[in-house]
PDB file of C-alpha atoms and ligand atoms in Angstrom:
ATOM      1  CA  MET A  70     -16.601  29.397   8.321  1.00  0.00           C
ATOM      2  CA  ALA A  71     -16.159  26.583  11.113  1.00  0.00           C
ATOM      3  CA  LYS A  72     -12.656  25.230  12.013  1.00  0.00           C
ATOM      4  CA  THR A  73     -12.578  21.971   9.760  1.00  0.00           C
ATOM      5  CA  LEU A  74      -9.113  20.291   9.479  1.00  0.00           C
ATOM      6  CA  VAL A  75      -8.968  17.592   6.339  1.00  0.00           C
ATOM      7  CA  ILE A  76      -6.027  14.695   7.522  1.00  0.00           C
ATOM      8  CA  ILE A  77      -4.608  13.091   4.736  1.00  0.00           C
ATOM      9  CA  PRO A  78      -2.565   9.935   5.823  1.00  0.00           C
ATOM     10  CA  THR A  79       0.590   9.968   2.953  1.00  0.00           C
ATOM     11  CA  TYR A  80       3.209   6.778   2.608  1.00  0.00           C
ATOM     12  CA  ASN A  81       4.733   7.281  -0.965  1.00  0.00           C
ATOM     13  CA  GLU A  82       2.548   9.694  -2.536  1.00  0.00           C
ATOM     14  CA  MET A  83       5.086  12.621  -4.036  1.00  0.00           C
ATOM     15  CA  ASP A  84       3.277  11.802  -7.468  1.00  0.00           C
ATOM     16  CA  ASN A  85      -0.861  12.285  -6.040  1.00  0.00           C
ATOM     17  CA  LEU A  86       0.332  14.933  -2.905  1.00  0.00           C
ATOM     18  CA  PRO A  87       1.503  18.056  -4.546  1.00  0.00           C
ATOM     19  CA  ARG A  88      -1.252  18.312  -6.974  1.00  0.00           C
ATOM     20  CA  MET A  89      -3.393  17.502  -4.223  1.00  0.00           C
ATOM     21  CA  LEU A  90      -2.692  20.033  -1.628  1.00  0.00           C
ATOM     22  CA  ASP A  91      -3.226  22.834  -4.978  1.00  0.00           C
ATOM     23  CA  ARG A  92      -6.551  21.056  -5.417  1.00  0.00           C
ATOM     24  CA  LEU A  93      -7.248  21.845  -2.054  1.00  0.00           C
ATOM     25  CA  ASP A  94      -5.556  25.771  -2.645  1.00  0.00           C
ATOM     26  CA  THR A  95      -8.933  25.729  -5.278  1.00  0.00           C
ATOM     27  CA  THR A  96     -11.877  24.952  -3.336  1.00  0.00           C
ATOM     28  CA  GLY A  97     -12.235  28.782  -1.702  1.00  0.00           C
ATOM     29  CA  LEU A  98     -13.233  26.581   1.686  1.00  0.00           C
ATOM     30  CA  GLU A  99     -11.432  27.590   4.564  1.00  0.00           C
ATOM     31  CA  LEU A 100      -9.427  24.461   5.330  1.00  0.00           C
ATOM     32  CA  ASP A 101      -6.228  23.326   7.188  1.00  0.00           C
ATOM     33  CA  VAL A 102      -4.523  20.255   6.559  1.00  0.00           C
ATOM     34  CA  LEU A 103      -2.344  18.091   8.779  1.00  0.00           C
ATOM     35  CA  ILE A 104      -0.218  15.391   6.766  1.00  0.00           C
ATOM     36  CA  VAL A 105       0.156  12.064   8.488  1.00  0.00           C
ATOM     37  CA  ASP A 106       3.457  10.679   6.837  1.00  0.00           C
ATOM     38  CA  ASP A 107       4.889   7.873   7.812  1.00  0.00           C
ATOM     39  CA  GLY A 108       8.588   8.463   6.722  1.00  0.00           C
ATOM     40  CA  SER A 109       7.673   7.995   2.885  1.00  0.00           C
ATOM     41  CA  PRO A 110      10.831   6.909   1.950  1.00  0.00           C
ATOM     42  CA  ASP A 111      10.789   9.045  -1.557  1.00  0.00           C
ATOM     43  CA  GLY A 112      10.121  12.104   0.460  1.00  0.00           C
ATOM     44  CA  THR A 113       6.943  13.220   1.115  1.00  0.00           C
ATOM     45  CA  GLY A 114       7.396  13.714   4.428  1.00  0.00           C
ATOM     46  CA  GLN A 115      10.731  16.110   3.404  1.00  0.00           C
ATOM     47  CA  TRP A 116       8.770  17.968   0.648  1.00  0.00           C
ATOM     48  CA  VAL A 117       5.526  18.680   3.263  1.00  0.00           C
ATOM     49  CA  LYS A 118       8.081  20.077   5.901  1.00  0.00           C
ATOM     50  CA  ASP A 119       9.699  22.082   3.505  1.00  0.00           C
ATOM     51  CA  GLN A 120       5.997  23.809   2.052  1.00  0.00           C
ATOM     52  CA  THR A 121       5.126  24.337   5.198  1.00  0.00           C
ATOM     53  CA  ALA A 122       7.150  27.422   5.319  1.00  0.00           C
ATOM     54  CA  LYS A 123       5.123  28.735   2.817  1.00  0.00           C
ATOM     55  CA  ARG A 124       1.127  27.779   3.338  1.00  0.00           C
ATOM     56  CA  LYS A 125       0.365  28.777   6.233  1.00  0.00           C
ATOM     57  CA  ASN A 126      -2.520  26.215   6.883  1.00  0.00           C
ATOM     58  CA  LEU A 127      -0.623  23.538   6.137  1.00  0.00           C
ATOM     59  CA  HIS A 128       0.735  21.058   9.472  1.00  0.00           C
ATOM     60  CA  LEU A 129       2.635  17.970   9.188  1.00  0.00           C
ATOM     61  CA  ILE A 130       3.100  15.160  11.495  1.00  0.00           C
ATOM     62  CA  GLN A 131       5.955  13.254  10.972  1.00  0.00           C
ATOM     63  CA  ARG A 132       5.615   9.325  12.262  1.00  0.00           C
ATOM     64  CA  GLU A 133       9.040   7.028  11.701  1.00  0.00           C
ATOM     65  CA  GLY A 134       7.795   3.611   9.181  1.00  0.00           C
ATOM     66  CA  LYS A 135       4.807   2.896   8.064  1.00  0.00           C
ATOM     67  CA  GLN A 136       2.534   2.251  11.173  1.00  0.00           C
ATOM     68  CA  GLY A 137      -0.710   1.789   8.532  1.00  0.00           C
ATOM     69  CA  LEU A 138      -3.374   3.908   7.849  1.00  0.00           C
ATOM     70  CA  GLY A 139      -5.884   3.939  10.919  1.00  0.00           C
ATOM     71  CA  SER A 140      -3.497   4.594  13.837  1.00  0.00           C
ATOM     72  CA  ALA A 141      -1.998   8.172  10.873  1.00  0.00           C
ATOM     73  CA  TYR A 142      -6.023   8.782  11.544  1.00  0.00           C
ATOM     74  CA  VAL A 143      -6.162   8.270  15.234  1.00  0.00           C
ATOM     75  CA  ARG A 144      -2.540  10.236  15.682  1.00  0.00           C
ATOM     76  CA  GLY A 145      -4.799  12.745  13.095  1.00  0.00           C
ATOM     77  CA  PHE A 146      -7.820  12.484  15.237  1.00  0.00           C
ATOM     78  CA  ARG A 147      -5.996  13.854  18.579  1.00  0.00           C
ATOM     79  CA  TYR A 148      -4.459  16.427  16.824  1.00  0.00           C
ATOM     80  CA  ALA A 149      -7.878  18.183  16.060  1.00  0.00           C
ATOM     81  CA  ILE A 150      -9.173  17.684  19.426  1.00  0.00           C
ATOM     82  CA  GLU A 151      -6.185  19.472  21.002  1.00  0.00           C
ATOM     83  CA  ASN A 152      -6.284  22.515  18.274  1.00  0.00           C
ATOM     84  CA  GLY A 153     -10.399  23.278  18.775  1.00  0.00           C
ATOM     85  CA  TYR A 154     -11.290  21.769  14.899  1.00  0.00           C
ATOM     86  CA  GLU A 155     -15.177  21.596  15.151  1.00  0.00           C
ATOM     87  CA  PHE A 156     -15.240  19.366  12.353  1.00  0.00           C
ATOM     88  CA  VAL A 157     -12.430  16.225  10.181  1.00  0.00           C
ATOM     89  CA  PHE A 158     -12.173  15.123   7.120  1.00  0.00           C
ATOM     90  CA  GLU A 159     -10.789  11.350   6.322  1.00  0.00           C
ATOM     91  CA  MET A 160      -9.070  11.783   2.795  1.00  0.00           C
ATOM     92  CA  ASP A 161      -6.580   9.972   0.565  1.00  0.00           C
ATOM     93  CA  ALA A 162      -3.495  11.466  -1.180  1.00  0.00           C
ATOM     94  CA  ASP A 163      -4.478   9.598  -4.203  1.00  0.00           C
ATOM     95  CA  PHE A 164      -7.621  11.303  -6.170  1.00  0.00           C
ATOM     96  CA  SER A 165      -9.674   8.761  -5.452  1.00  0.00           C
ATOM     97  CA  HIS A 166     -11.784  11.207  -2.776  1.00  0.00           C
ATOM     98  CA  ASP A 167     -12.611  13.991  -5.584  1.00  0.00           C
ATOM     99  CA  PRO A 168     -12.132  17.618  -3.667  1.00  0.00           C
ATOM    100  CA  GLU A 169     -15.015  18.348  -5.246  1.00  0.00           C
ATOM    101  CA  TYR A 170     -17.101  16.768  -2.897  1.00  0.00           C
ATOM    102  CA  LEU A 171     -16.446  18.461  -0.174  1.00  0.00           C
ATOM    103  CA  PRO A 172     -18.346  21.594   0.123  1.00  0.00           C
ATOM    104  CA  GLN A 173     -21.217  18.929  -0.091  1.00  0.00           C
ATOM    105  CA  PHE A 174     -20.144  17.244   2.842  1.00  0.00           C
ATOM    106  CA  LEU A 175     -20.226  20.203   5.187  1.00  0.00           C
ATOM    107  CA  ARG A 176     -23.597  20.893   4.069  1.00  0.00           C
ATOM    108  CA  GLU A 177     -24.826  17.775   4.866  1.00  0.00           C
ATOM    109  CA  ILE A 178     -22.333  17.638   8.394  1.00  0.00           C
ATOM    110  CA  GLU A 179     -24.508  20.519   9.543  1.00  0.00           C
ATOM    111  CA  ALA A 180     -27.090  18.764  10.830  1.00  0.00           C
ATOM    112  CA  ASN A 181     -25.227  14.975  11.366  1.00  0.00           C
ATOM    113  CA  ASP A 182     -22.376  13.546  13.249  1.00  0.00           C
ATOM    114  CA  LEU A 183     -20.659  11.955  10.475  1.00  0.00           C
ATOM    115  CA  VAL A 184     -21.070  12.229   6.836  1.00  0.00           C
ATOM    116  CA  ILE A 185     -19.852   8.919   4.283  1.00  0.00           C
ATOM    117  CA  GLY A 186     -19.122   9.076   0.946  1.00  0.00           C
ATOM    118  CA  SER A 187     -20.619   6.376  -0.424  1.00  0.00           C
ATOM    119  CA  ARG A 188     -19.811   4.172  -3.413  1.00  0.00           C
ATOM    120  CA  TYR A 189     -22.952   1.660  -3.670  1.00  0.00           C
ATOM    121  CA  ILE A 190     -25.993   4.077  -3.124  1.00  0.00           C
ATOM    122  CA  ASN A 191     -28.084   4.506  -6.282  1.00  0.00           C
ATOM    123  CA  GLY A 192     -25.820   1.374  -7.860  1.00  0.00           C
ATOM    124  CA  VAL A 193     -21.697   0.870  -7.677  1.00  0.00           C
ATOM    125  CA  ASN A 194     -19.709   4.343  -8.751  1.00  0.00           C
ATOM    126  CA  VAL A 195     -16.477   2.635  -9.029  1.00  0.00           C
ATOM    127  CA  VAL A 196     -14.257   3.754 -12.019  1.00  0.00           C
ATOM    128  CA  ASN A 197     -11.165   2.097 -13.295  1.00  0.00           C
ATOM    129  CA  TRP A 198     -11.409  -0.406 -10.239  1.00  0.00           C
ATOM    130  CA  PRO A 199     -10.215  -4.563 -12.110  1.00  0.00           C
ATOM    131  CA  MET A 200     -13.572  -6.164 -11.511  1.00  0.00           C
ATOM    132  CA  SER A 201     -11.829  -8.658  -8.695  1.00  0.00           C
ATOM    133  CA  ARG A 202     -11.513  -5.620  -5.998  1.00  0.00           C
ATOM    134  CA  LEU A 203     -14.449  -4.567  -7.135  1.00  0.00           C
ATOM    135  CA  LEU A 204     -15.928  -8.123  -5.878  1.00  0.00           C
ATOM    136  CA  LEU A 205     -13.798  -7.973  -3.184  1.00  0.00           C
ATOM    137  CA  SER A 206     -15.025  -4.520  -1.994  1.00  0.00           C
ATOM    138  CA  TYR A 207     -18.972  -4.525  -2.416  1.00  0.00           C
ATOM    139  CA  PHE A 208     -18.913  -8.442  -0.934  1.00  0.00           C
ATOM    140  CA  ALA A 209     -17.040  -7.038   2.313  1.00  0.00           C
ATOM    141  CA  ASN A 210     -19.761  -4.237   2.966  1.00  0.00           C
ATOM    142  CA  VAL A 211     -22.475  -6.937   2.396  1.00  0.00           C
ATOM    143  CA  TYR A 212     -20.824  -8.894   4.773  1.00  0.00           C
ATOM    144  CA  ALA A 213     -20.171  -6.295   7.293  1.00  0.00           C
ATOM    145  CA  ARG A 214     -23.502  -5.064   6.911  1.00  0.00           C
ATOM    146  CA  TRP A 215     -24.740  -8.551   7.818  1.00  0.00           C
ATOM    147  CA  ALA A 216     -22.057  -8.999  10.534  1.00  0.00           C
ATOM    148  CA  THR A 217     -23.125  -5.922  12.399  1.00  0.00           C
ATOM    149  CA  GLY A 218     -26.285  -4.813  11.094  1.00  0.00           C
ATOM    150  CA  MET A 219     -25.724  -0.999  10.609  1.00  0.00           C
ATOM    151  CA  PRO A 220     -27.768   0.134   8.166  1.00  0.00           C
ATOM    152  CA  ILE A 221     -24.728   1.791   5.984  1.00  0.00           C
ATOM    153  CA  GLN A 222     -24.619   0.862   2.536  1.00  0.00           C
ATOM    154  CA  ASP A 223     -20.120   1.575   2.458  1.00  0.00           C
ATOM    155  CA  ALA A 224     -19.450   0.565   5.655  1.00  0.00           C
ATOM    156  CA  THR A 225     -15.562   0.611   4.334  1.00  0.00           C
ATOM    157  CA  ALA A 226     -15.490   3.988   2.261  1.00  0.00           C
ATOM    158  CA  GLY A 227     -12.908   6.021   3.664  1.00  0.00           C
ATOM    159  CA  PHE A 228     -13.856   9.631   2.216  1.00  0.00           C
ATOM    160  CA  LYS A 229     -16.136  11.092   5.337  1.00  0.00           C
ATOM    161  CA  CYS A 230     -15.963  14.223   7.658  1.00  0.00           C
ATOM    162  CA  TYR A 231     -16.947  13.518  11.283  1.00  0.00           C
ATOM    163  CA  ARG A 232     -18.381  16.319  13.916  1.00  0.00           C
ATOM    164  CA  VAL A 233     -15.121  16.286  16.270  1.00  0.00           C
ATOM    165  CA  ALA A 234     -17.760  16.143  19.560  1.00  0.00           C
ATOM    166  CA  ALA A 235     -18.214  12.289  18.755  1.00  0.00           C
ATOM    167  CA  LEU A 236     -15.096  11.097  18.042  1.00  0.00           C
ATOM    168  CA  LYS A 237     -13.912  13.055  21.507  1.00  0.00           C
ATOM    169  CA  THR A 238     -16.868  10.166  22.937  1.00  0.00           C
ATOM    170  CA  LEU A 239     -14.657   6.986  21.783  1.00  0.00           C
ATOM    171  CA  ASP A 240     -11.718   5.905  23.214  1.00  0.00           C
ATOM    172  CA  LEU A 241      -9.260   6.163  20.466  1.00  0.00           C
ATOM    173  CA  SER A 242      -6.979   4.275  22.194  1.00  0.00           C
ATOM    174  CA  LYS A 243      -8.889   0.875  22.250  1.00  0.00           C
ATOM    175  CA  ILE A 244      -8.657   1.224  18.351  1.00  0.00           C
ATOM    176  CA  ARG A 245      -6.491  -1.030  16.279  1.00  0.00           C
ATOM    177  CA  SER A 246      -7.328  -2.156  13.154  1.00  0.00           C
ATOM    178  CA  SER A 247      -5.231  -0.345  10.421  1.00  0.00           C
ATOM    179  CA  GLY A 248      -7.029  -0.768   7.338  1.00  0.00           C
ATOM    180  CA  TYR A 249     -10.130  -1.454   5.929  1.00  0.00           C
ATOM    181  CA  GLY A 250     -10.908  -2.389   9.411  1.00  0.00           C
ATOM    182  CA  PHE A 251     -10.444   0.643  11.024  1.00  0.00           C
ATOM    183  CA  GLN A 252     -13.023   2.339   8.473  1.00  0.00           C
ATOM    184  CA  ILE A 253     -15.660  -0.759   9.475  1.00  0.00           C
ATOM    185  CA  GLU A 254     -14.568   0.141  13.374  1.00  0.00           C
ATOM    186  CA  LEU A 255     -15.484   4.029  13.300  1.00  0.00           C
ATOM    187  CA  LYS A 256     -18.563   3.521  12.058  1.00  0.00           C
ATOM    188  CA  TYR A 257     -19.501   1.077  14.214  1.00  0.00           C
ATOM    189  CA  LYS A 258     -18.038   2.762  17.428  1.00  0.00           C
ATOM    190  CA  LEU A 259     -20.423   5.481  16.612  1.00  0.00           C
ATOM    191  CA  TRP A 260     -23.657   4.121  14.995  1.00  0.00           C
ATOM    192  CA  LYS A 261     -24.080   2.440  18.279  1.00  0.00           C
ATOM    193  CA  LYS A 262     -23.661   4.959  20.141  1.00  0.00           C
ATOM    194  CA  GLY A 263     -26.492   6.602  18.062  1.00  0.00           C
ATOM    195  CA  PHE A 264     -25.032   9.687  17.020  1.00  0.00           C
ATOM    196  CA  ARG A 265     -26.272  10.660  13.691  1.00  0.00           C
ATOM    197  CA  ILE A 266     -24.688   9.013  10.338  1.00  0.00           C
ATOM    198  CA  LYS A 267     -25.559  10.482   6.606  1.00  0.00           C
ATOM    199  CA  GLU A 268     -24.287   8.449   3.356  1.00  0.00           C
ATOM    200  CA  ILE A 269     -24.083  10.829   0.348  1.00  0.00           C
ATOM    201  CA  PRO A 270     -23.329   9.574  -2.972  1.00  0.00           C
ATOM    202  CA  ILE A 271     -19.800  10.514  -4.977  1.00  0.00           C
ATOM    203  CA  ILE A 272     -17.764   8.585  -7.426  1.00  0.00           C
ATOM    204  CA  PHE A 273     -14.233   6.797  -6.473  1.00  0.00           C
ATOM    205  CA  ARG A 274     -12.041   6.930  -8.990  1.00  0.00           C
ATOM    206  CA  ASP A 275      -8.426   4.574  -8.452  1.00  0.00           C
ATOM    207  CA  ARG A 276      -6.009   5.831  -8.004  1.00  0.00           C
ATOM    208  CA  THR A 277      -3.659   6.504 -11.746  1.00  0.00           C
ATOM    209  CA  ALA A 278      -0.441   7.397  -9.770  1.00  0.00           C
ATOM    210  CA  GLY A 279       1.936   6.102  -7.160  1.00  0.00           C
ATOM    211  CA  THR A 280       1.937   2.756  -5.465  1.00  0.00           C
ATOM    212  CA  SER A 281      -0.865   0.609  -4.316  1.00  0.00           C
ATOM    213  CA  LYS A 282      -0.834  -0.095  -0.006  1.00  0.00           C
ATOM    214  CA  MET A 283      -3.729  -2.537  -0.036  1.00  0.00           C
ATOM    215  CA  SER A 284      -2.682  -6.229   1.445  1.00  0.00           C
ATOM    216  CA  GLY A 285      -3.658 -10.021   2.240  1.00  0.00           C
ATOM    217  CA  GLY A 286      -3.353  -8.671   5.890  1.00  0.00           C
ATOM    218  CA  ILE A 287      -5.391  -5.451   5.756  1.00  0.00           C
ATOM    219  CA  ILE A 288      -8.327  -7.774   4.022  1.00  0.00           C
ATOM    220  CA  LYS A 289      -7.612 -10.364   6.889  1.00  0.00           C
ATOM    221  CA  GLU A 290      -7.697  -7.518   9.415  1.00  0.00           C
ATOM    222  CA  ALA A 291     -10.788  -6.538   8.699  1.00  0.00           C
ATOM    223  CA  LEU A 292     -12.201 -10.174   8.030  1.00  0.00           C
ATOM    224  CA  PHE A 293     -10.723 -10.744  12.048  1.00  0.00           C
ATOM    225  CA  LEU A 294     -12.892  -7.061  12.890  1.00  0.00           C
ATOM    226  CA  LEU A 295     -15.939  -8.562  11.767  1.00  0.00           C
ATOM    227  CA  ILE A 296     -15.975 -11.699  13.792  1.00  0.00           C
ATOM    228  CA  ARG A 297     -15.043  -9.772  16.769  1.00  0.00           C
ATOM    229  CA  LEU A 298     -17.812  -6.970  16.342  1.00  0.00           C
ATOM    230  CA  ARG A 299     -20.669  -9.363  15.807  1.00  0.00           C
ATOM    231  CA  PHE A 300     -19.730 -12.031  18.230  1.00  0.00           C
ATOM    232  CA  PHE A 301     -17.977  -8.989  21.248  1.00  0.00           C
ATOM    233  CA  GLY A 302     -19.558  -6.392  20.677  1.00  0.00           C
ATOM    234  CA  GLY A 303     -16.401  -4.594  19.667  1.00  0.00           C
ATOM    235  CA  SER A 304     -15.213  -3.709  23.552  1.00  0.00           C
ATOM    236  CA  ALA A 305     -12.402  -5.835  22.505  1.00  0.00           C
TER     237      ALA A 305
HETATM  238  N1  GTP B  70       1.145   7.460   6.929  1.00  0.00           N
HETATM  239  C1  GTP B  70      -0.232   6.105   6.337  1.00  0.00           C
HETATM  240  N2  GTP B  70      -0.699   6.132   5.266  1.00  0.00           N
HETATM  241  C2  GTP B  70      -0.657   5.542   4.753  1.00  0.00           C
HETATM  242  C3  GTP B  70      -0.336   4.386   4.771  1.00  0.00           C
HETATM  243  N3  GTP B  70      -1.287   3.618   4.199  1.00  0.00           N
HETATM  244  C4  GTP B  70      -1.513   4.242   3.062  1.00  0.00           C
HETATM  245  N4  GTP B  70      -1.987   5.643   3.427  1.00  0.00           N
HETATM  246  C5  GTP B  70      -2.502   6.490   3.115  1.00  0.00           C
HETATM  247  O1  GTP B  70      -3.624   6.274   2.846  1.00  0.00           O
HETATM  248  C6  GTP B  70      -4.199   6.617   1.905  1.00  0.00           C
HETATM  249  C7  GTP B  70      -5.150   5.636   1.640  1.00  0.00           C
HETATM  250  O2  GTP B  70      -4.432   4.620   0.906  1.00  0.00           O
HETATM  251  P1  GTP B  70      -4.190   3.494  -0.258  1.00  0.00           P
HETATM  252  O3  GTP B  70      -2.860   3.495  -0.722  1.00  0.00           O
HETATM  253  O4  GTP B  70      -4.499   4.517  -1.558  1.00  0.00           O
HETATM  254  O5  GTP B  70      -5.209   2.533  -0.153  1.00  0.00           O
HETATM  255  P2  GTP B  70      -6.395   2.305  -0.750  1.00  0.00           P
HETATM  256  O6  GTP B  70      -7.086   3.407  -1.712  1.00  0.00           O
HETATM  257  O7  GTP B  70      -7.261   1.252  -0.359  1.00  0.00           O
HETATM  258  O8  GTP B  70      -5.373   1.465  -2.445  1.00  0.00           O
HETATM  259  P3  GTP B  70      -5.310   1.782  -3.453  1.00  0.00           P
HETATM  260  O9  GTP B  70      -5.753   3.145  -3.681  1.00  0.00           O
HETATM  261  O10 GTP B  70      -5.123   0.741  -4.731  1.00  0.00           O
HETATM  262  O11 GTP B  70      -3.307   2.127  -3.417  1.00  0.00           O
HETATM  263  C8  GTP B  70      -2.983   7.347   0.546  1.00  0.00           C
HETATM  264  O12 GTP B  70      -3.319   8.578   1.260  1.00  0.00           O
HETATM  265  C9  GTP B  70      -1.780   6.383   1.076  1.00  0.00           C
HETATM  266  O13 GTP B  70      -0.627   7.275   0.692  1.00  0.00           O
HETATM  267  C10 GTP B  70       0.204   3.629   6.577  1.00  0.00           C
HETATM  268  O14 GTP B  70       0.574   3.086   6.528  1.00  0.00           O
HETATM  269  N5  GTP B  70       0.446   5.280   6.879  1.00  0.00           N
HETATM  270 MG1   MG B  71      -6.206   4.748  -3.031  1.00  0.00          MG
END
């Protein structure tokens, strides 16, 4: 099987991550897992550190203080490039992204450069989000499609599989956004370069354990990013 890395950024995920790693063990896939932890006060990083002694496929990058999802992924991408991985996944620790879909992603990535787990093809497949959050996400996507012209139904999706060769062509040091903006920015840059992008339908479930890191700052950042992409072509 191609060398594949699942990157999971974590901030206070002790209620989810132990179960998530067990779940990943049951997929029967040969996957390496990289946790990028930002000094979680609940001890997630220390727990992973202890686990690496037992789990050969588990890797850990510990950073000091919460630095945002985007920069955690960029750190993970660099790790994937340096260590010769062919495919890399972005996945949340909180079970919103169901590992059940991993085999499907891996089938589709064979003929693509980016596979996106989409909540918005074949209707709206989000379970347990309050209506306000669903509307925010849905209209953020309508706006993102309009602003960028990308034919992608779920531009803010965070469950994705990349071909590392495609990621390598990006200047990762230029990626600045950290929240939903990060998700849009990467799709946009790969789409602009003409890479093959495929969306597959997934059911997205709201987290049932741990705490949310959603904030007004993340939303504002995404709004300004889209203005930048639309009027300055993403080179800024
Ligand atoms: N390393 C790192 N991980 C983060 C940071 N912010 C969020 N995460 C992790 O990124 C993943 C997605 O974050 P979530 O908090 O689930 O964000 P969300 O899905 O938009 O919102 P909720 O599910 O409502 O919390 C989770 O695994 C988080 O633990 C961060 O600043 N640094
Ligand atoms: Mg979540």
